[in-house]
């Protein structure tokens, strides 16, 4: 067992850290307040190879491993968890899905531009009545010659407003249950495609989350990913990897919370000494650091399993379940250590708590992760 990063992984970490500190950090709080999407930063992230990190170089990707993706995601999310989710969805749900399961035509036409951030991708699985119960898809895709007509509504779609390309799950044969769901690549702006309600969110406010509606959207058969009926498995397999990205996002928020708490406790005096000198504060810091390290190891393990071609769905569910809880707890403790100052927007820790909460919800709630983990424990 080797716990050392490679030279490339260390280089990626440094590059992401510098970008995050120089470009994202100065405007993160203001963009959060104004719900402003970081268009320029996302463009630069594309140029740096951060939007298609695991895509093979032949399709313009950075050709890196999942461990590199985790270290970069942590650094980006540490300064700006909104940028983290934008990056995560494009990398692990859209680019990975296309690189792994797309046709040559689809990789050529879509992946090459998505991998360099020239296009932005979204993943449209959730519906008003299909969140955790993802198989309850009401969106339909009805075959019409060489096309499908897509009708339905998707909600809580990250990147939805600004995405150029959306991977849409839809029912092609209701009688077949999960085997009757297919995935389609839908170009923004085709007739019948509408961006509907924008969500006013608690956290990750500078990322964009919208509903999308499809009315008789004509999509070519060439844009179906895999065979008809492969859509549910496509979504589940893709989300197995997506959960590694969200675990890494949670790590970034948790680490930011710890660092803010450390800094504050060395600056703030009470009862005649720095609060870092009180054992009560030291124990909180020690617990935060220990839990964050445990979450980091789980996340890196799931990434390493994916990189070595071994099953990783169980590990990625554990990583997301644990890292998201650690992020929420770390942000709460950071607020507690800041006292009243932690509750106001002059300090970043209240944003960390608002951002952390979503990591327990999207890409499968903590309850869904427990279902995945328990089913793996009980199988055979
Ligand atoms: N890999 C491959 N196949 C899988 C799989 C996986 N990880 N998980 C399930 N399957 C297969 C099963 O083997 C089964 O196949 P067979 O019928 O051939 O045996 C089929 O899929 C159906 O599986 P289940 O019976 O387990 O399905 P279920 O209806 O009980 O659902 C669930 C299980 C785990 C709860 C699933 O619905 C789920 O993961 N729900 C959460 C959905 C989710 O994560 N949504 C996130 C939205 S995207 C998002 O949040 C992005 C964003 O914006 C940030």
Short mmCIF file of C-alpha atoms and ligand atoms in Angstrom, two decimals:
data_model
loop_
_atom_site.label_atom_id
_atom_site.label_comp_id
_atom_site.label_asym_id
_atom_site.label_seq_id
_atom_site.Cartn_x
_atom_site.Cartn_y
_atom_site.Cartn_z
CA UNK A 1 0.00 0.00 0.00
CA UNK A 2 1.41 3.35 -1.03
CA UNK A 3 0.04 6.60 0.35
CA UNK A 4 2.27 8.87 -1.76
CA UNK A 5 0.87 10.93 -4.60
CA UNK A 6 2.71 10.71 -7.92
CA UNK A 7 4.54 13.74 -9.26
CA UNK A 8 1.69 14.35 -11.71
CA UNK A 9 -0.93 14.19 -8.95
CA UNK A 10 1.08 16.66 -6.85
CA UNK A 11 1.43 18.98 -9.84
CA UNK A 12 -2.34 18.87 -10.46
CA UNK A 13 -2.98 19.61 -6.79
CA UNK A 14 -0.69 22.66 -6.90
CA UNK A 15 -2.20 23.92 -10.15
CA UNK A 16 -5.78 23.55 -8.86
CA UNK A 17 -4.85 25.18 -5.54
CA UNK A 18 -3.27 28.18 -7.23
CA UNK A 19 -6.21 28.62 -9.59
CA UNK A 20 -8.68 28.24 -6.75
CA UNK A 21 -6.91 30.80 -4.55
CA UNK A 22 -6.15 33.30 -7.30
CA UNK A 23 -9.32 33.14 -9.39
CA UNK A 24 -12.17 31.64 -7.37
CA UNK A 25 -11.53 32.78 -3.79
CA UNK A 26 -11.65 36.56 -4.34
CA UNK A 27 -15.19 36.50 -5.76
CA UNK A 28 -16.72 33.37 -4.19
CA UNK A 29 -18.64 35.15 -1.41
CA UNK A 30 -19.99 37.85 -3.71
CA UNK A 31 -21.07 35.35 -6.38
CA UNK A 32 -22.76 33.29 -3.67
CA UNK A 33 -24.67 36.36 -2.48
CA UNK A 34 -25.69 37.42 -6.00
CA UNK A 35 -26.24 33.87 -7.34
CA UNK A 36 -23.78 34.63 -10.14
CA UNK A 37 -22.53 31.79 -12.31
CA UNK A 38 -18.70 31.88 -12.68
CA UNK A 39 -18.63 31.98 -16.49
CA UNK A 40 -15.05 33.27 -16.81
CA UNK A 41 -13.67 30.90 -14.21
CA UNK A 42 -15.34 27.90 -15.87
CA UNK A 43 -13.81 28.92 -19.19
CA UNK A 44 -10.38 29.06 -17.56
CA UNK A 45 -10.98 25.72 -15.88
CA UNK A 46 -11.61 24.28 -19.32
CA UNK A 47 -8.34 25.70 -20.59
CA UNK A 48 -6.50 24.20 -17.62
CA UNK A 49 -7.92 20.74 -18.35
CA UNK A 50 -10.10 20.72 -15.25
CA UNK A 51 -13.39 20.13 -17.07
CA UNK A 52 -12.45 16.83 -18.72
CA UNK A 53 -9.80 15.48 -16.41
CA UNK A 54 -10.33 11.76 -16.99
CA UNK A 55 -11.18 11.99 -20.69
CA UNK A 56 -8.54 10.34 -22.90
CA UNK A 57 -6.24 12.79 -24.68
CA UNK A 58 -7.50 11.64 -28.10
CA UNK A 59 -10.80 13.33 -27.19
CA UNK A 60 -9.09 16.51 -25.94
CA UNK A 61 -9.18 15.40 -22.30
CA UNK A 62 -6.38 15.68 -19.77
CA UNK A 63 -6.02 11.88 -19.71
CA UNK A 64 -5.56 11.85 -15.94
CA UNK A 65 -6.62 9.36 -13.30
CA UNK A 66 -9.47 9.61 -10.79
CA UNK A 67 -7.05 10.29 -7.91
CA UNK A 68 -5.90 13.45 -9.73
CA UNK A 69 -9.55 14.39 -10.17
CA UNK A 70 -10.17 13.99 -6.42
CA UNK A 71 -7.23 16.18 -5.41
CA UNK A 72 -8.24 18.87 -7.91
CA UNK A 73 -11.90 18.74 -6.86
CA UNK A 74 -10.90 19.16 -3.22
CA UNK A 75 -8.79 22.23 -3.99
CA UNK A 76 -11.46 23.86 -6.19
CA UNK A 77 -14.26 23.16 -3.69
CA UNK A 78 -12.18 24.45 -0.80
CA UNK A 79 -12.42 27.97 -2.17
CA UNK A 80 -15.71 27.64 -4.03
CA UNK A 81 -18.01 24.64 -3.71
CA UNK A 82 -20.23 26.06 -6.46
CA UNK A 83 -17.36 25.84 -8.95
CA UNK A 84 -16.77 22.36 -7.52
CA UNK A 85 -20.19 21.04 -8.47
CA UNK A 86 -20.07 22.64 -11.93
CA UNK A 87 -16.77 20.85 -12.49
CA UNK A 88 -17.95 17.60 -10.94
CA UNK A 89 -21.08 17.26 -13.07
CA UNK A 90 -19.20 18.03 -16.28
CA UNK A 91 -16.37 15.62 -15.42
CA UNK A 92 -17.92 12.65 -13.74
CA UNK A 93 -21.48 12.55 -14.98
CA UNK A 94 -21.26 13.96 -18.50
CA UNK A 95 -17.71 13.44 -19.79
CA UNK A 96 -17.20 10.12 -18.03
CA UNK A 97 -20.59 8.86 -19.23
CA UNK A 98 -19.79 9.75 -22.82
CA UNK A 99 -16.18 8.54 -22.72
CA UNK A 100 -17.20 5.19 -21.26
CA UNK A 101 -20.49 4.47 -23.01
CA UNK A 102 -20.77 6.89 -25.95
CA UNK A 103 -20.39 5.98 -29.63
CA UNK A 104 -17.48 7.22 -31.77
CA UNK A 105 -19.87 9.74 -33.34
CA UNK A 106 -20.96 11.02 -29.92
CA UNK A 107 -17.39 11.28 -28.64
CA UNK A 108 -16.31 13.16 -31.74
CA UNK A 109 -19.30 15.49 -31.81
CA UNK A 110 -19.82 16.15 -28.09
CA UNK A 111 -17.04 14.85 -25.87
CA UNK A 112 -14.22 16.73 -27.57
CA UNK A 113 -15.78 20.11 -26.81
CA UNK A 114 -17.09 19.15 -23.37
CA UNK A 115 -13.63 17.97 -22.32
CA UNK A 116 -12.06 21.39 -22.85
CA UNK A 117 -14.96 23.37 -21.40
CA UNK A 118 -15.91 24.78 -24.79
CA UNK A 119 -19.26 23.23 -24.10
CA UNK A 120 -20.85 22.65 -20.70
CA UNK A 121 -22.79 19.52 -19.83
CA UNK A 122 -25.71 18.65 -17.55
CA UNK A 123 -27.16 15.33 -16.37
CA UNK A 124 -30.94 15.15 -16.29
CA UNK A 125 -32.17 12.19 -14.25
CA UNK A 126 -34.20 13.80 -11.44
CA UNK A 127 -37.85 14.63 -11.94
CA UNK A 128 -40.53 16.06 -9.65
CA UNK A 129 -41.50 12.48 -8.71
CA UNK A 130 -38.19 10.74 -9.37
CA UNK A 131 -35.48 11.81 -6.92
CA UNK A 132 -34.23 8.94 -4.76
CA UNK A 133 -36.73 6.74 -6.61
CA UNK A 134 -34.84 7.35 -9.84
CA UNK A 135 -36.57 4.59 -11.79
CA UNK A 136 -39.95 6.36 -11.54
CA UNK A 137 -39.23 8.26 -14.77
CA UNK A 138 -42.24 10.08 -16.22
CA UNK A 139 -40.31 11.66 -19.10
CA UNK A 140 -40.96 9.65 -22.25
CA UNK A 141 -39.07 9.15 -25.50
CA UNK A 142 -41.23 7.73 -28.28
CA UNK A 143 -39.55 6.38 -31.41
CA UNK A 144 -40.53 8.16 -34.63
CA UNK A 145 -38.49 6.79 -37.53
CA UNK A 146 -34.86 7.77 -37.03
CA UNK A 147 -35.84 10.10 -34.20
CA UNK A 148 -37.34 10.05 -30.73
CA UNK A 149 -39.88 12.55 -29.46
CA UNK A 150 -39.03 13.50 -25.88
CA UNK A 151 -41.68 14.88 -23.51
CA UNK A 152 -41.40 15.62 -19.83
CA UNK A 153 -39.91 17.72 -17.06
CA UNK A 154 -36.60 17.38 -15.24
CA UNK A 155 -35.80 19.23 -12.05
CA UNK A 156 -32.87 20.23 -9.86
CA UNK A 157 -30.58 20.10 -12.88
CA UNK A 158 -27.10 21.40 -12.09
CA UNK A 159 -25.62 23.46 -14.97
CA UNK A 160 -29.05 23.25 -16.60
CA UNK A 161 -29.39 26.86 -17.68
CA UNK A 162 -25.95 27.25 -19.23
CA UNK A 163 -25.41 23.69 -20.45
CA UNK A 164 -24.95 23.23 -24.18
CA UNK A 165 -25.49 19.49 -23.91
CA UNK A 166 -27.85 17.62 -21.57
CA UNK A 167 -27.88 13.86 -21.00
CA UNK A 168 -31.56 13.10 -20.55
CA UNK A 169 -32.94 9.88 -19.08
CA UNK A 170 -36.39 8.98 -20.45
CA UNK A 171 -38.73 6.00 -20.56
CA UNK A 172 -38.78 4.26 -23.92
CA UNK A 173 -40.85 1.27 -22.78
CA UNK A 174 -42.81 1.63 -19.54
CA UNK A 175 -43.64 -2.09 -19.38
CA UNK A 176 -39.96 -2.95 -18.89
CA UNK A 177 -39.39 -0.93 -15.68
CA UNK A 178 -35.73 0.02 -15.21
CA UNK A 179 -34.93 -1.88 -18.41
CA UNK A 180 -37.23 0.46 -20.33
CA UNK A 181 -35.27 3.65 -19.64
CA UNK A 182 -32.83 5.13 -22.18
CA UNK A 183 -30.40 8.05 -22.23
CA UNK A 184 -30.30 10.72 -24.93
CA UNK A 185 -27.89 13.53 -25.71
CA UNK A 186 -30.01 16.63 -26.15
CA UNK A 187 -28.61 19.85 -27.60
CA UNK A 188 -29.63 23.06 -25.90
CA UNK A 189 -32.07 25.16 -27.80
CA UNK A 190 -33.68 22.55 -30.04
CA UNK A 191 -37.39 23.22 -30.58
CA UNK A 192 -39.42 22.21 -27.52
CA UNK A 193 -36.46 22.47 -25.12
CA UNK A 194 -37.06 25.08 -22.42
CA UNK A 195 -35.19 26.17 -19.35
CA UNK A 196 -37.90 26.61 -16.72
CA UNK A 197 -37.70 27.47 -13.02
CA UNK A 198 -34.38 28.57 -11.53
CA UNK A 199 -33.99 27.40 -7.93
CA UNK A 200 -33.23 29.91 -5.16
CA UNK A 201 -30.95 27.68 -3.10
CA UNK A 202 -29.62 27.57 0.47
CA UNK A 203 -26.07 26.91 -0.72
CA UNK A 204 -23.88 26.44 -3.80
CA UNK A 205 -25.69 29.54 -4.94
CA UNK A 206 -23.32 30.52 -7.71
CA UNK A 207 -23.91 27.20 -9.46
CA UNK A 208 -27.06 27.11 -11.50
CA UNK A 209 -29.90 24.70 -10.75
CA UNK A 210 -33.02 24.72 -12.91
CA UNK A 211 -35.94 22.72 -14.19
CA UNK A 212 -35.92 21.74 -17.85
CA UNK A 213 -38.97 21.01 -19.90
CA UNK A 214 -39.17 19.01 -23.11
CA UNK A 215 -42.14 19.22 -25.46
CA UNK A 216 -41.96 17.01 -28.53
CA UNK A 217 -38.19 17.45 -28.68
CA UNK A 218 -36.94 15.60 -31.76
CA UNK A 219 -33.69 13.81 -30.99
CA UNK A 220 -31.87 11.61 -33.48
CA UNK A 221 -31.36 7.90 -32.81
CA UNK A 222 -27.63 8.64 -33.18
CA UNK A 223 -27.91 10.58 -29.90
CA UNK A 224 -29.11 7.63 -27.84
CA UNK A 225 -26.32 6.40 -25.54
CA UNK A 226 -26.01 2.62 -25.84
CA UNK A 227 -28.92 0.34 -26.59
CA UNK A 228 -32.53 1.16 -25.88
CA UNK A 229 -33.14 0.23 -22.22
CA UNK A 230 -29.57 0.92 -21.08
CA UNK A 231 -30.48 4.29 -19.53
CA UNK A 232 -31.00 3.27 -15.90
CA UNK A 233 -27.79 1.25 -15.76
CA UNK A 234 -26.02 4.14 -17.50
CA UNK A 235 -27.26 6.51 -14.80
CA UNK A 236 -26.34 4.18 -11.93
CA UNK A 237 -22.88 3.39 -13.28
CA UNK A 238 -22.18 7.04 -13.96
CA UNK A 239 -23.40 8.06 -10.50
CA UNK A 240 -21.04 5.49 -8.91
CA UNK A 241 -18.21 7.69 -10.18
CA UNK A 242 -20.08 10.94 -9.61
CA UNK A 243 -20.23 10.14 -5.90
CA UNK A 244 -16.43 10.18 -5.76
CA UNK A 245 -16.55 13.74 -7.12
CA UNK A 246 -19.12 14.85 -4.54
CA UNK A 247 -17.14 13.19 -1.74
CA UNK A 248 -14.14 15.24 -2.91
CA UNK A 249 -16.28 18.38 -3.00
CA UNK A 250 -17.34 17.67 0.61
CA UNK A 251 -13.69 17.21 1.56
CA UNK A 252 -12.86 20.62 0.16
CA UNK A 253 -15.62 22.27 2.21
CA UNK A 254 -14.56 20.35 5.35
CA UNK A 255 -10.90 21.30 4.91
CA UNK A 256 -11.85 24.95 4.36
CA UNK A 257 -13.89 24.83 7.59
CA UNK A 258 -10.96 23.38 9.54
CA UNK A 259 -8.52 25.94 8.17
CA UNK A 260 -10.88 28.82 8.95
CA UNK A 261 -11.37 27.49 12.50
CA UNK A 262 -7.61 27.08 13.02
CA UNK A 263 -6.92 30.61 11.80
CA UNK A 264 -9.65 32.18 13.92
CA UNK A 265 -8.71 30.30 17.07
CA UNK A 266 -5.14 31.60 16.78
CA UNK A 267 -6.34 35.21 16.35
CA UNK A 268 -9.25 35.45 18.78
CA UNK A 269 -8.58 36.10 22.42
CA UNK A 270 -10.96 35.34 25.29
CA UNK A 271 -10.35 35.31 29.02
CA UNK A 272 -6.85 36.67 28.39
CA UNK A 273 -5.57 34.07 25.93
CA UNK A 274 -5.97 32.87 22.38
CA UNK A 275 -8.92 30.52 22.20
CA UNK A 276 -6.65 27.93 20.53
CA UNK A 277 -5.03 27.55 23.94
CA UNK A 278 -8.24 26.18 25.45
CA UNK A 279 -8.42 22.41 25.44
CA UNK A 280 -12.13 22.60 24.55
CA UNK A 281 -11.20 24.25 21.25
CA UNK A 282 -8.20 21.99 20.67
CA UNK A 283 -10.34 18.85 21.00
CA UNK A 284 -12.78 20.20 18.43
CA UNK A 285 -9.91 20.92 16.01
CA UNK A 286 -8.40 17.49 16.60
CA UNK A 287 -11.70 15.72 15.93
CA UNK A 288 -12.30 17.76 12.78
CA UNK A 289 -8.82 16.98 11.40
CA UNK A 290 -9.10 13.26 12.18
CA UNK A 291 -12.51 12.89 10.56
CA UNK A 292 -11.42 14.85 7.49
CA UNK A 293 -8.39 12.60 7.05
CA UNK A 294 -10.57 9.49 7.35
CA UNK A 295 -12.97 10.89 4.74
CA UNK A 296 -10.03 11.74 2.47
CA UNK A 297 -8.70 8.19 2.71
CA UNK A 298 -12.12 6.69 1.87
CA UNK A 299 -12.45 9.04 -1.09
CA UNK A 300 -8.97 8.35 -2.41
CA UNK A 301 -9.53 4.61 -1.95
CA UNK A 302 -12.67 4.70 -4.08
CA UNK A 303 -10.76 6.69 -6.73
CA UNK A 304 -7.86 4.23 -6.65
CA UNK A 305 -10.27 1.30 -7.03
CA UNK A 306 -11.82 2.98 -10.07
CA UNK A 307 -8.38 3.64 -11.54
CA UNK A 308 -7.35 0.01 -11.10
CA UNK A 309 -10.48 -1.27 -12.87
CA UNK A 310 -11.93 -2.87 -9.71
CA UNK A 311 -15.56 -2.48 -8.53
CA UNK A 312 -15.92 0.86 -6.73
CA UNK A 313 -19.65 1.58 -6.31
CA UNK A 314 -19.66 0.32 -2.72
CA UNK A 315 -16.55 2.36 -1.84
CA UNK A 316 -17.79 5.52 -3.54
CA UNK A 317 -21.11 5.30 -1.66
CA UNK A 318 -19.18 4.97 1.63
CA UNK A 319 -16.91 7.88 0.69
CA UNK A 320 -19.83 10.16 -0.15
CA UNK A 321 -21.86 9.10 2.90
CA UNK A 322 -18.97 9.76 5.25
CA UNK A 323 -17.36 12.80 3.63
CA UNK A 324 -20.67 14.66 3.36
CA UNK A 325 -21.38 14.12 7.08
CA UNK A 326 -17.84 15.21 7.93
CA UNK A 327 -18.32 18.37 5.85
CA UNK A 328 -21.57 19.33 7.62
CA UNK A 329 -20.07 18.58 11.06
CA UNK A 330 -16.84 20.46 10.28
CA UNK A 331 -18.75 23.52 9.09
CA UNK A 332 -20.94 23.44 12.23
CA UNK A 333 -17.89 23.18 14.49
CA UNK A 334 -16.16 25.99 12.59
CA UNK A 335 -19.20 28.19 13.21
CA UNK A 336 -19.23 27.23 16.90
CA UNK A 337 -15.55 28.13 17.24
CA UNK A 338 -16.21 31.50 15.59
CA UNK A 339 -19.11 32.14 18.00
CA UNK A 340 -21.34 35.02 16.87
CA UNK A 341 -18.91 35.88 14.09
CA UNK A 342 -19.52 32.46 12.59
CA UNK A 343 -23.19 33.26 12.15
CA UNK A 344 -22.70 36.35 10.01
CA UNK A 345 -21.48 36.81 6.48
CA UNK A 346 -18.28 38.67 7.40
CA UNK A 347 -16.68 35.26 7.80
CA UNK A 348 -16.93 32.40 5.27
CA UNK A 349 -17.96 29.62 7.64
CA UNK A 350 -21.72 30.19 7.34
CA UNK A 351 -21.31 29.69 3.57
CA UNK A 352 -19.42 26.45 4.21
CA UNK A 353 -22.37 25.09 6.20
CA UNK A 354 -24.88 26.09 3.51
CA UNK A 355 -22.66 24.52 0.83
CA UNK A 356 -21.93 21.38 2.84
CA UNK A 357 -25.58 20.40 3.31
CA UNK A 358 -26.21 19.64 -0.35
CA UNK A 359 -23.45 17.02 -0.39
CA UNK A 360 -25.75 14.89 1.81
CA UNK A 361 -28.52 15.22 -0.76
CA UNK A 362 -27.48 15.29 -4.42
CA UNK A 363 -26.10 12.38 -6.43
CA UNK A 364 -28.00 10.18 -4.00
CA UNK A 365 -29.02 11.20 -0.47
CA UNK A 366 -27.18 9.73 2.50
CA UNK A 367 -30.10 7.31 2.83
CA UNK A 368 -29.58 6.15 -0.78
CA UNK A 369 -25.86 5.65 -0.08
CA UNK A 370 -26.82 3.45 2.88
CA UNK A 371 -29.13 1.44 0.60
CA UNK A 372 -26.27 0.91 -1.87
CA UNK A 373 -23.82 -0.05 0.91
CA UNK A 374 -26.28 -2.39 2.68
CA UNK A 375 -27.27 -4.14 -0.57
CA UNK A 376 -23.61 -4.82 -1.24
CA UNK A 377 -23.10 -6.18 2.26
CA UNK A 378 -26.12 -8.45 2.00
CA UNK A 379 -25.72 -9.77 -1.53
CA UNK A 380 -25.03 -13.50 -2.12
N1 LIG B 1 -24.25 -0.25 -11.57
C1 LIG B 1 -24.82 -1.05 -12.51
N2 LIG B 1 -26.08 -1.47 -12.45
C2 LIG B 1 -26.83 -1.07 -11.41
C3 LIG B 1 -26.31 -0.23 -10.40
C4 LIG B 1 -24.96 0.16 -10.50
N3 LIG B 1 -24.40 0.94 -9.59
N4 LIG B 1 -27.27 0.01 -9.50
C5 LIG B 1 -28.37 -0.65 -9.91
N5 LIG B 1 -28.09 -1.31 -11.07
C6 LIG B 1 -28.97 -2.17 -11.84
C7 LIG B 1 -29.42 -3.34 -11.00
O1 LIG B 1 -28.46 -4.39 -11.05
C8 LIG B 1 -30.72 -3.71 -11.67
O2 LIG B 1 -30.44 -4.41 -12.85
P1 LIG B 1 -31.19 -5.83 -13.22
O3 LIG B 1 -32.65 -5.50 -13.24
O4 LIG B 1 -30.64 -6.16 -14.56
O5 LIG B 1 -30.83 -6.78 -12.14
C9 LIG B 1 -31.29 -2.36 -12.08
O6 LIG B 1 -30.17 -1.48 -12.17
C10 LIG B 1 -32.29 -1.82 -11.09
O7 LIG B 1 -31.61 -1.67 -9.86
P2 LIG B 1 -32.36 -1.59 -8.48
O8 LIG B 1 -33.37 -2.66 -8.39
O9 LIG B 1 -31.32 -1.53 -7.40
O10 LIG B 1 -33.11 -0.19 -8.60
P3 LIG B 1 -33.95 0.60 -7.54
O11 LIG B 1 -35.13 1.19 -8.22
O12 LIG B 1 -34.17 -0.22 -6.30
O13 LIG B 1 -32.99 1.86 -7.19
C11 LIG B 1 -31.38 3.16 -5.97
C12 LIG B 1 -31.88 1.78 -6.42
C13 LIG B 1 -29.96 2.87 -5.48
C14 LIG B 1 -32.21 3.73 -4.83
C15 LIG B 1 -31.36 4.15 -7.17
O14 LIG B 1 -32.65 4.50 -7.59
C16 LIG B 1 -30.58 5.43 -6.85
O15 LIG B 1 -29.35 5.45 -6.91
N6 LIG B 1 -31.32 6.51 -6.53
C17 LIG B 1 -30.67 7.83 -6.34
C18 LIG B 1 -30.58 8.57 -7.64
C19 LIG B 1 -29.57 9.63 -7.61
O16 LIG B 1 -28.43 9.47 -7.16
N7 LIG B 1 -29.93 10.76 -8.18
C20 LIG B 1 -29.01 11.84 -8.32
C21 LIG B 1 -29.44 12.73 -9.44
S1 LIG B 1 -28.12 13.36 -10.37
C22 LIG B 1 -27.50 14.64 -9.49
O17 LIG B 1 -27.80 14.85 -8.34
C23 LIG B 1 -26.50 15.43 -10.22
C24 LIG B 1 -26.38 16.81 -9.78
O18 LIG B 1 -27.10 17.66 -10.21
C25 LIG B 1 -25.30 17.18 -8.86
#
